[in-house]
Amino acid sequence: MIEVNELSKVYVKNNEEVIVLKDICLRIDEGEFVSVMAPSGMGKSTLLNILGCLDKPTGGTYTLDGVSVEGMDDDELSRTRNKKIGFVFQSFHLLPRMKAWENVTLPLIYSDTDSNMKEKAGAALNEVGLGDRVEHLPRELSGGQQQRVAIARALINDPRIIFADEPTGNLDSASGTEVMRIFKELHRKGRTLVLVTHDMETALQSDRIIEMRDGGIVADRTVEAPTEVTK
Amino acid sequence: MRLLGMGKQAVAALADNKSRTFLMMLGIVIGVATLTIITSSVLGARAKVMKNVGKFGFDQIAVFAGSGKKLGVFRSLDVTTLTLEDAEAMEAEIGNIREVTPQINRRNVPVKHGNLSSYATLVCANPNWSSVWQTRAARGRFISDEDVSRLARVAVIGETMVEDLFAGRDPVGEQILINNLPFKVIGILEKRGTSPAGVDMDGRILIPLSTGQKRVFNIDHLGMIKVALKDPAKMDATVGDVAALLRERHRIQAGTEDDFTIVTPTQAMTMASKISSSFTLFLVLVSAVSLIVGAIVIANIMFIGVNERRAEIGIRRAVGAKKQDILIQFLIESLMVAVGGGIIGVVTGLLGLKGLSFFMKFPSALMWQPIVLALFCAILVGLLAGIQPARKAAGMNPVEALK
């Protein structure tokens, strides 16, 4: 699914090189549920952005779903994000003036899917347990509900992989638990999930934990018995 | 479909901040409103002039007796040089002439019927006057060749005369006195209204040219000759031919002034054009300035909007919007603002025109050209104002935008 070789990312800031990622080698297979763990500022978001085709590496190779990503131009990257990738952000990133279902349809606008947008959005919202919140505006929803709308948006184009950047970071524990329960459910249905977190408890719910420090991977281990989400 | 979707998004974005959208529109509204007023009034004035010249005839020229004749200004009959023979010579010798109608015009001729009296514009002409001036007898009949050869005392009178002398009753067959001479009314002229020079065209009375010359004025010369051309494209050459012929016939020495004046439709048009050019210039300036200011306002507010909506741009990019999609979305927004402002501006302009014409005599016409022009300008402004903010939005790094 994902194959990364000697990936690096270097910024030039005030004529000084800042190395954010160096020599990352990583392989994630289809159906895996992976957590990337690191303290803040250790390059995990940058890695996620590169894996999510939002950012470009400065070195190394990246193959997603059998296709090499480094050579892609901006339009191809956009198309890849649209068709193969779903994003879930820490701060939800919903458009405040749009209703829940309209937020969910956003990726459809850019994928030339013209029929039954609302129906599809309704189905996606149902999947995250918000079938009765279709017409609500984000501000009328709780944080956990907003994040579930964001998950529905990430699912709408049936992507190959979902990237979540601290998805429970802005939520209380009950809402966080609900979001994680949805992720586990998606995983059970066979989705590939990559989750960035700095919280060990959250990470322990996935199958595999990759630990990063100073732009490099320091540990990569399988979780023998992932924590089940208790309702 | 993608465009439709993005159009809906643009509407939602604009509806989200109505007061801002209104401010963005304001400059365009003022610019387009003034533009509508200008173009409508200029075109209106031109259409009016063209209509008047149309009456004058695009394929016709007029030859007046005496030099320095001005259109619409009647002169006395003391210039004796222009004659019927001149008219006949023109028709015979100049190839491009289709028809000539010699005539004598006289204003303020006293007319009477019973105890009612008035003053008429007396036109002495031949039967072909009717076709050259495109004015027929609405009732009764027009002057005939027989009337001309018999020096018949017959008259075709205008509607104003029917009002003044017969109080609206049917005058055909009745007798009237023109210059104290009895004439029989044989017909009524088609209604023509007021000429550009302010002459009541329905105050005319037509009598045969021969009758006018011999019985009314006792003269042999003419006041003017109306000349209809075969090919109006060769007007300049024909004007030259006519002038040369008349100078030769009147034995005018080289270097001496003409004793006649030739008026062409172009001259008539210039003379009849009355819209004040400084007023137009002022309005053009107002409209141009407000359109430019409108464009600057739109561009500025769009820039602010792009900055405020970084997160939105980032989200859209993250879910698969291409740079071009973002560019188009913001362009659609500025275009909608401009076109919306344009439509409101056109309506305001048309209402303004109605208001203006209420307070003063204002030549205007409801035409599609000014509306199309105004909307075109609005679209142009929208595109020009929107392109830079839209490019900025499209060029944003999605990772930065999402921070």
XYZ file of C-alpha atoms in Angstrom:
634
model
C 0.000 0.000 0.000
C 2.626 2.517 1.129
C 6.302 2.151 0.477
C 8.746 4.837 1.508
C 12.502 4.718 0.997
C 15.085 7.077 2.471
C 12.531 9.826 2.553
C 13.761 13.200 3.734
C 12.385 16.701 4.144
C 14.599 19.742 4.529
C 13.408 23.324 4.892
C 15.579 26.322 4.247
C 14.784 28.961 6.808
C 16.866 32.137 7.196
C 19.585 30.568 5.040
C 19.753 27.671 7.453
C 18.770 24.140 6.631
C 16.258 22.620 8.982
C 16.048 18.858 8.674
C 12.537 17.746 9.523
C 12.666 14.197 8.209
C 15.662 12.069 7.404
C 16.077 8.615 5.916
C 12.604 7.388 6.635
C 12.022 3.861 5.383
C 8.529 2.581 5.924
C 6.111 0.055 4.562
C 2.428 -0.043 5.401
C 0.278 -2.819 3.975
C -3.332 -2.759 2.993
C -5.703 -3.151 5.943
C -3.201 -2.051 8.571
C -4.067 0.290 11.412
C -0.877 2.176 12.224
C -0.153 4.837 14.833
C 2.717 7.253 14.399
C 3.840 8.507 17.766
C 6.145 11.363 18.598
C 6.332 14.394 20.830
C 5.306 17.671 19.162
C 7.664 19.106 16.569
C 9.314 15.803 15.804
C 8.188 15.627 12.192
C 5.178 13.376 12.480
C 2.768 15.861 10.898
C 5.216 16.524 8.090
C 5.458 12.794 7.463
C 1.686 12.536 7.432
C 1.401 15.458 5.009
C 3.917 13.839 2.674
C 2.217 10.459 2.893
C -1.095 12.252 2.313
C 0.278 13.912 -0.860
C -0.233 17.388 0.610
C 3.490 18.038 0.819
C 6.450 16.923 -1.245
C 9.585 15.260 0.155
C 12.971 16.745 -0.697
C 14.544 13.326 -1.101
C 13.808 9.617 -1.281
C 11.012 7.685 -2.954
C 7.354 7.204 -2.129
C 5.092 4.668 -3.769
C 1.396 4.794 -2.960
C -0.894 2.007 -4.140
C 1.776 0.931 -6.633
C 2.183 4.409 -8.126
C 5.266 6.522 -7.662
C 4.344 9.857 -6.107
C 7.553 11.917 -6.425
C 7.086 12.521 -10.122
C 3.505 13.771 -9.846
C 2.608 17.348 -10.652
C 0.213 19.379 -8.563
C -2.893 18.299 -10.479
C -2.013 14.622 -10.172
C -1.377 15.024 -6.454
C -4.772 16.709 -6.107
C -6.445 13.887 -7.968
C -4.662 11.331 -5.785
C -5.814 13.107 -2.611
C -9.309 13.221 -3.970
C -9.606 9.581 -5.034
C -7.291 7.592 -2.758
C -6.880 9.559 0.445
C -9.147 10.701 3.247
C -7.974 13.239 5.820
C -9.134 13.745 9.387
C -7.645 16.755 11.183
C -7.235 17.635 14.829
C -9.408 20.745 14.511
C -12.021 19.055 12.276
C -11.687 21.699 9.527
C -15.315 21.831 8.544
C -16.619 24.825 6.579
C -18.779 26.689 9.124
C -21.367 28.002 6.651
C -22.130 24.578 5.210
C -24.513 22.007 6.628
C -23.177 18.635 7.750
C -24.126 16.894 4.520
C -22.719 19.727 2.402
C -19.406 19.472 4.233
C -19.398 15.765 3.567
C -19.960 16.262 -0.177
C -16.972 18.599 -0.553
C -14.672 15.923 -2.065
C -17.422 14.952 -4.531
C -17.386 18.443 -6.045
C -13.801 17.862 -7.113
C -14.276 14.322 -8.341
C -16.973 15.060 -10.935
C -19.459 12.817 -9.192
C -22.674 14.478 -10.088
C -25.489 12.244 -8.973
C -27.059 11.693 -5.565
C -24.585 13.816 -3.665
C -26.962 14.280 -0.780
C -27.879 10.618 -0.707
C -24.230 9.604 -0.586
C -23.524 12.141 2.130
C -26.473 10.817 4.114
C -25.126 7.267 3.871
C -21.673 8.384 4.992
C -23.141 10.294 7.928
C -25.156 7.215 8.844
C -21.977 5.189 8.926
C -20.550 7.501 11.607
C -23.822 7.544 13.522
C -24.979 11.025 12.518
C -27.902 10.060 10.304
C -30.086 12.489 12.256
C -27.700 15.478 11.937
C -27.650 15.794 8.144
C -29.058 19.320 8.049
C -27.118 20.704 11.026
C -24.480 23.379 10.761
C -21.098 22.600 12.377
C -21.703 25.113 15.177
C -24.883 23.245 16.099
C -22.864 20.067 16.655
C -20.609 18.990 19.521
C -16.875 18.575 18.943
C -17.203 14.809 18.705
C -20.043 15.121 16.226
C -18.057 17.595 14.150
C -15.147 15.177 14.020
C -17.498 12.416 12.923
C -18.766 14.681 10.115
C -15.116 15.108 9.136
C -14.691 11.336 9.122
C -17.766 10.973 6.922
C -16.191 13.529 4.567
C -12.981 11.497 4.515
C -14.982 8.376 3.624
C -17.242 9.807 0.941
C -14.994 8.998 -2.023
C -14.236 5.506 -0.692
C -10.487 6.168 -0.340
C -7.780 3.510 -0.170
C -6.282 5.020 2.969
C -7.276 7.392 5.762
C -4.815 9.711 7.469
C -5.809 11.160 10.829
C -3.709 13.864 12.473
C -4.398 13.857 16.227
C -8.099 13.208 15.600
C -8.937 13.045 19.302
C -6.630 15.899 20.338
C -9.413 18.465 20.641
C -12.026 16.151 22.108
C -13.110 15.167 25.592
C -12.502 11.539 26.444
C -16.033 10.343 25.713
C -16.041 11.917 22.246
C -12.496 10.696 21.693
C -13.540 7.175 22.560
C -16.438 7.396 20.110
C -14.121 8.587 17.318
C -11.682 5.784 18.047
C -14.522 3.291 18.039
C -15.418 4.456 14.541
C -11.793 4.096 13.417
C -11.650 0.559 14.791
C -14.908 -0.225 13.020
C -13.483 1.103 9.740
C -10.366 -0.976 10.335
C -12.472 -4.046 10.964
C -14.149 -3.432 7.601
C -10.724 -3.526 5.973
C -9.697 0.120 5.651
C -6.090 1.168 5.906
C -5.645 3.775 8.633
C -2.661 5.872 9.623
C -3.082 7.872 12.785
C -0.737 10.442 14.233
C -0.864 10.930 17.998
C 1.260 11.722 20.974
C -1.009 9.787 23.319
C 0.077 6.232 24.092
C -3.396 5.175 25.160
C -4.757 6.109 21.745
C -1.835 4.484 19.970
C -2.346 1.240 21.827
C -5.703 0.813 20.118
C -3.985 0.307 16.756
C -2.153 -2.764 15.435
C 1.236 -1.169 15.056
C 3.076 1.753 16.596
C 5.821 3.675 14.845
C 7.782 5.973 17.144
C 9.607 8.988 15.792
C 12.196 11.291 17.258
C 14.174 14.110 15.602
C 12.863 13.334 12.154
C 13.671 9.650 12.177
C 11.921 6.437 13.092
C 13.250 5.060 16.360
C 10.870 2.168 16.933
C 8.354 0.169 14.925
C 6.465 -2.526 16.773
C 3.334 -4.560 16.478
C 0.766 -4.276 19.220
C 0.034 -7.823 20.324
C -3.403 -7.152 21.762
C -4.825 -3.781 20.725
C -7.021 -2.222 23.371
C -10.682 -2.681 22.603
C -12.748 0.410 22.835
C -15.136 0.198 25.708
C -18.382 1.938 25.283
C -21.251 19.834 -13.103
C -18.048 20.764 -11.325
C -18.657 24.373 -12.377
C -22.236 24.249 -11.142
C -21.041 22.892 -7.825
C -18.450 25.620 -7.561
C -21.049 28.219 -8.523
C -23.199 27.086 -5.606
C -20.176 27.284 -3.330
C -19.521 30.830 -4.513
C -23.111 31.859 -3.841
C -22.876 30.371 -0.349
C -19.603 32.189 0.316
C -21.085 35.499 -0.846
C -24.298 34.989 1.095
C -22.208 34.251 4.178
C -21.038 37.854 4.375
C -23.794 39.967 2.919
C -22.617 43.398 4.030
C -19.186 42.746 2.576
C -20.704 41.525 -0.666
C -22.859 44.639 -0.791
C -19.818 46.879 -0.310
C -18.010 45.040 -3.070
C -20.955 45.613 -5.376
C -21.388 49.306 -4.617
C -18.679 50.698 -6.872
C -19.842 48.537 -9.743
C -23.456 49.590 -9.180
C -22.556 53.286 -9.420
C -20.252 52.762 -12.387
C -22.697 50.655 -14.325
C -25.638 52.927 -13.473
C -23.869 56.006 -14.857
C -22.668 54.004 -17.831
C -26.240 52.940 -18.537
C -27.423 56.535 -18.304
C -24.703 57.789 -20.616
C -25.057 55.157 -23.268
C -28.842 55.294 -23.181
C -28.904 59.057 -23.531
C -26.176 59.219 -26.161
C -27.738 56.402 -28.135
C -31.168 57.881 -27.517
C -30.044 61.231 -28.853
C -28.387 59.570 -31.803
C -31.433 57.477 -32.576
C -33.547 60.616 -32.470
C -31.148 62.399 -34.793
C -31.041 59.423 -37.133
C -34.813 59.330 -37.195
C -34.893 63.007 -38.078
C -32.264 62.558 -40.718
C -34.213 59.555 -41.890
C -37.076 61.952 -42.523
C -34.648 64.218 -44.305
C -33.605 61.206 -46.352
C -30.243 59.471 -46.358
C -30.248 59.401 -50.139
C -31.226 63.022 -50.526
C -29.633 66.421 -50.599
C -31.275 69.819 -50.522
C -30.281 72.811 -52.613
C -31.392 76.135 -51.152
C -31.417 79.503 -52.875
C -28.879 81.894 -51.407
C -25.577 81.263 -49.644
C -25.093 80.241 -46.017
C -28.502 78.696 -45.664
C -29.096 76.978 -42.336
C -31.373 73.995 -41.958
C -34.698 74.840 -40.425
C -34.286 78.580 -40.871
C -36.704 79.993 -43.360
C -35.616 82.854 -45.553
C -37.401 85.420 -47.577
C -37.971 84.789 -51.235
C -35.735 87.591 -52.428
C -32.969 85.382 -53.821
C -34.173 84.862 -57.369
C -31.349 82.793 -58.797
C -32.683 79.251 -58.268
C -35.175 78.314 -60.950
C -37.283 75.493 -62.283
C -34.878 75.273 -65.203
C -32.037 74.592 -62.750
C -34.024 71.686 -61.354
C -34.769 70.297 -64.787
C -31.120 70.663 -65.837
C -29.961 68.777 -62.757
C -32.290 65.910 -63.421
C -31.295 65.791 -67.092
C -27.521 66.202 -66.779
C -26.413 64.511 -63.554
C -26.534 60.731 -63.809
C -26.806 59.944 -60.120
C -29.947 62.010 -59.639
C -33.125 59.955 -59.451
C -35.640 62.673 -58.887
C -35.848 66.362 -58.078
C -38.666 68.204 -56.414
C -38.500 71.980 -56.711
C -40.431 73.911 -54.097
C -41.172 77.222 -52.469
C -41.664 77.279 -48.712
C -43.136 80.197 -46.873
C -43.885 80.480 -43.173
C -46.648 82.374 -41.423
C -48.971 82.639 -44.391
C -52.421 83.791 -43.209
C -55.197 81.274 -43.871
C -58.927 81.543 -43.207
C -62.099 79.503 -43.289
C -65.337 81.185 -42.307
C -64.574 83.027 -39.106
C -61.661 80.746 -38.164
C -58.130 81.774 -39.093
C -54.554 80.652 -38.599
C -51.048 80.868 -40.029
C -49.706 78.071 -42.184
C -46.368 76.998 -43.622
C -47.133 77.145 -47.282
C -45.328 74.600 -49.451
C -45.619 74.997 -53.209
C -44.540 71.773 -54.901
C -45.126 69.240 -57.647
C -46.888 65.876 -57.232
C -43.587 63.996 -56.670
C -43.083 65.979 -53.422
C -45.193 63.298 -51.816
C -42.851 60.434 -52.675
C -39.600 62.353 -52.107
C -40.702 63.515 -48.634
C -42.561 60.307 -47.969
C -45.646 62.199 -46.903
C -48.893 61.047 -48.462
C -52.415 62.362 -48.346
C -54.045 60.548 -45.444
C -57.534 61.437 -46.712
C -58.709 62.848 -50.022
C -56.053 63.073 -52.726
C -52.694 64.683 -53.371
C -51.858 67.330 -55.966
C -51.968 65.910 -59.490
C -50.112 66.802 -62.713
C -53.365 68.264 -64.008
C -53.580 70.581 -60.975
C -50.068 71.809 -61.836
C -50.780 72.430 -65.507
C -54.136 74.125 -64.765
C -52.579 76.289 -61.997
C -55.430 74.866 -59.951
C -56.291 76.508 -56.646
C -56.292 73.283 -54.663
C -54.676 72.580 -51.297
C -53.674 69.568 -49.232
C -53.631 70.618 -45.580
C -52.043 69.281 -42.385
C -53.858 68.101 -39.247
C -53.124 71.324 -37.328
C -54.858 73.264 -40.078
C -57.847 70.918 -39.902
C -58.011 71.702 -36.178
C -57.496 75.456 -36.585
C -59.795 76.084 -39.534
C -62.407 73.329 -39.305
C -62.316 72.467 -35.586
C -61.735 68.857 -36.578
C -64.579 68.535 -39.116
C -63.873 66.900 -42.489
C -62.511 69.733 -44.667
C -62.273 67.886 -47.978
C -64.232 69.780 -50.614
C -64.427 72.936 -48.493
C -62.973 76.312 -49.444
C -60.233 78.136 -47.575
C -58.542 81.468 -48.115
C -54.754 81.430 -48.474
C -53.298 84.950 -48.625
C -56.902 85.980 -49.321
C -57.090 83.726 -52.378
C -59.731 80.981 -52.391
C -58.480 77.383 -52.524
C -60.360 74.105 -52.501
C -59.200 71.542 -49.931
C -58.612 68.224 -51.753
C -56.825 66.202 -49.089
C -55.258 65.952 -45.639
C -51.548 65.275 -45.076
C -50.334 62.380 -42.960
C -49.540 63.384 -39.394
C -45.833 64.182 -38.973
C -45.419 65.900 -35.603
C -42.717 68.459 -34.818
C -39.454 68.698 -36.768
C -36.037 68.781 -35.015
C -35.943 72.513 -35.648
C -39.238 72.904 -33.817
C -41.428 73.424 -36.865
C -44.941 72.003 -36.672
C -44.961 69.690 -39.699
C -48.744 69.409 -39.492
C -49.104 73.139 -39.904
C -48.261 72.804 -43.595
C -50.470 73.478 -46.548
C -49.443 72.122 -49.955
C -50.446 73.769 -53.191
C -49.196 73.166 -56.748
C -45.822 74.827 -57.443
C -47.186 76.550 -60.541
C -50.123 77.980 -58.618
C -47.787 79.260 -55.927
C -45.428 80.891 -58.397
C -48.021 82.488 -60.650
C -51.049 83.115 -58.473
C -49.758 83.523 -54.888
C -46.273 84.991 -54.980
C -46.036 86.093 -58.610
C -42.413 84.938 -59.005
C -40.512 82.602 -61.331
C -37.805 81.370 -58.981
C -37.683 78.666 -56.291
C -36.871 78.497 -52.606
C -35.217 75.118 -52.730
C -34.794 71.934 -54.711
C -34.879 68.582 -52.977
C -32.704 66.058 -54.851
C -33.048 62.286 -54.455
C -29.995 60.268 -55.492
C -29.775 56.874 -57.146
C -26.620 55.865 -55.271
C -26.211 57.578 -51.878
C -22.604 56.259 -51.701
C -21.678 58.724 -54.450
C -23.175 61.622 -52.510
C -19.975 63.702 -52.323
C -19.368 63.448 -56.065
C -22.984 64.352 -56.812
C -22.844 67.358 -54.486
C -19.806 68.468 -56.479
C -21.633 67.917 -59.775
C -24.668 69.873 -58.613
C -22.500 72.762 -57.391
C -20.534 72.825 -60.664
C -23.708 72.734 -62.753
C -25.387 75.523 -60.803
C -22.262 77.702 -60.818
C -22.075 77.295 -64.563
C -25.772 78.005 -65.101
C -25.682 81.010 -62.761
C -22.436 82.187 -64.381
C -20.612 82.478 -61.102
C -16.960 83.523 -61.514
C -14.244 81.353 -59.985
C -13.431 82.670 -56.511
C -16.902 84.099 -56.010
C -19.277 82.700 -53.392
C -22.067 80.277 -54.414
C -25.538 81.787 -54.628
C -26.997 78.535 -53.296
C -26.436 76.178 -50.377
C -26.280 72.402 -50.539
C -27.259 70.528 -47.384
C -26.406 66.817 -47.040
C -27.763 64.330 -44.462
C -24.431 64.386 -42.608
C -24.703 68.117 -42.133
C -28.292 67.741 -41.087
C -27.224 65.137 -38.559
C -24.529 67.340 -37.015
C -26.932 70.223 -36.795
C -29.650 68.171 -35.225
C -27.370 66.543 -32.655
C -28.059 68.367 -29.455
C -26.708 66.261 -26.586
C -24.195 68.307 -24.677
C -20.798 66.745 -25.118
C -19.391 68.126 -21.858
C -22.217 66.523 -19.902
C -21.469 63.228 -21.617
C -17.764 63.590 -20.868
C -18.531 64.225 -17.200
C -20.680 61.125 -16.984
C -18.072 59.050 -18.798
C -15.507 60.167 -16.216
C -17.816 59.395 -13.305
C -18.563 55.985 -14.710
C -14.925 55.168 -15.481
C -13.753 56.336 -12.053
C -16.428 54.390 -10.205
C -15.734 51.258 -12.232
C -12.024 51.548 -11.434
C -12.730 52.250 -7.762
C -15.209 49.362 -7.816
C -12.527 47.087 -9.220
C -10.039 48.180 -6.548
C -12.614 47.624 -3.801
C -13.450 44.159 -5.117
C -9.764 43.253 -5.420
C -9.002 44.483 -1.891
C -11.911 42.754 -0.233
C -11.156 39.596 -2.173
C -7.564 39.718 -0.898
C -8.858 40.023 2.662
C -11.274 37.188 1.986
C -8.514 34.965 0.637
C -6.464 35.580 3.778
C -9.410 34.914 6.058
C -10.318 31.773 4.238
C -6.906 30.131 4.304
C -8.319 27.175 6.224
C -11.111 26.759 3.690
C -8.603 26.821 0.844
C -6.484 24.259 2.692
C -9.469 21.963 3.270
C -10.525 22.164 -0.328
C -7.012 21.412 -1.490
C -6.781 18.508 0.974
C -9.953 16.894 -0.336
C -8.755 17.127 -3.902
C -9.314 20.635 -5.308
C -6.729 21.506 -7.936
C -5.105 24.922 -8.022
C -7.305 25.676 -10.986
C -10.445 24.771 -9.011
C -9.533 27.271 -6.301
C -8.694 29.894 -8.919
C -12.022 29.398 -10.662
C -13.982 29.434 -7.412
C -12.623 32.836 -6.395
C -12.993 34.160 -9.931
C -16.617 33.022 -9.948
C -17.141 34.898 -6.687
C -15.703 38.163 -8.003
C -17.579 37.695 -11.272
C -20.834 37.133 -9.413
C -20.239 40.267 -7.363
C -19.495 42.245 -10.505
C -22.370 40.846 -12.542
C -24.743 41.237 -9.588
C -23.550 44.811 -9.166
C -23.907 45.219 -12.920
C -27.515 44.077 -12.952
C -28.412 46.291 -9.984
C -26.519 49.098 -11.712
C -28.455 48.699 -14.950
C -31.751 48.774 -13.079
C -30.624 51.818 -11.076
C -29.466 53.486 -14.274
C -32.754 52.880 -16.033
C -34.672 54.200 -13.015
C -32.300 57.187 -13.002
C -33.042 57.815 -16.659
C -36.749 57.753 -15.942
C -36.163 60.222 -13.110
C -34.062 62.500 -15.290
C -36.580 62.538 -18.093
C -39.188 63.467 -15.490
C -37.303 66.628 -14.548
C -35.982 67.683 -17.941
C -36.376 66.946 -21.577
C -33.816 64.212 -21.897
C -33.268 62.266 -25.058
C -33.092 58.634 -24.018
C -34.107 55.317 -25.388
C -34.612 51.931 -23.810
C -32.205 49.852 -25.846
C -30.344 46.607 -25.361
C -26.925 47.953 -26.384
C -26.297 50.041 -23.233
C -27.327 47.118 -21.050
C -25.028 44.725 -22.864
C -22.184 47.258 -22.739
C -22.689 47.868 -19.015
C -22.795 44.170 -18.193
C -19.757 43.560 -20.364
C -17.871 46.253 -18.415
C -19.009 44.652 -15.153
C -17.738 41.233 -16.243
C -14.440 42.783 -17.305
C -14.086 44.538 -13.952
C -14.939 41.309 -12.115
C -12.310 39.353 -13.994
C -9.616 42.021 -13.680
C -10.296 42.591 -9.997
C -10.608 38.916 -9.184
C -7.629 37.482 -11.006
C -4.884 38.463 -8.550
C -6.703 37.444 -5.340
C -7.771 34.210 -7.027
C -4.204 33.476 -8.088
C -3.026 34.132 -4.568
C -5.629 31.693 -3.253
C -4.756 29.049 -5.818
C -1.035 29.395 -5.175
C -1.353 28.863 -1.432
C 0.575 25.941 -0.034
C -2.100 23.585 1.349
C 0.041 22.610 4.329
C 0.562 26.256 5.283
C -3.103 27.029 4.683
C -4.194 24.270 7.060
C -1.945 25.358 9.961
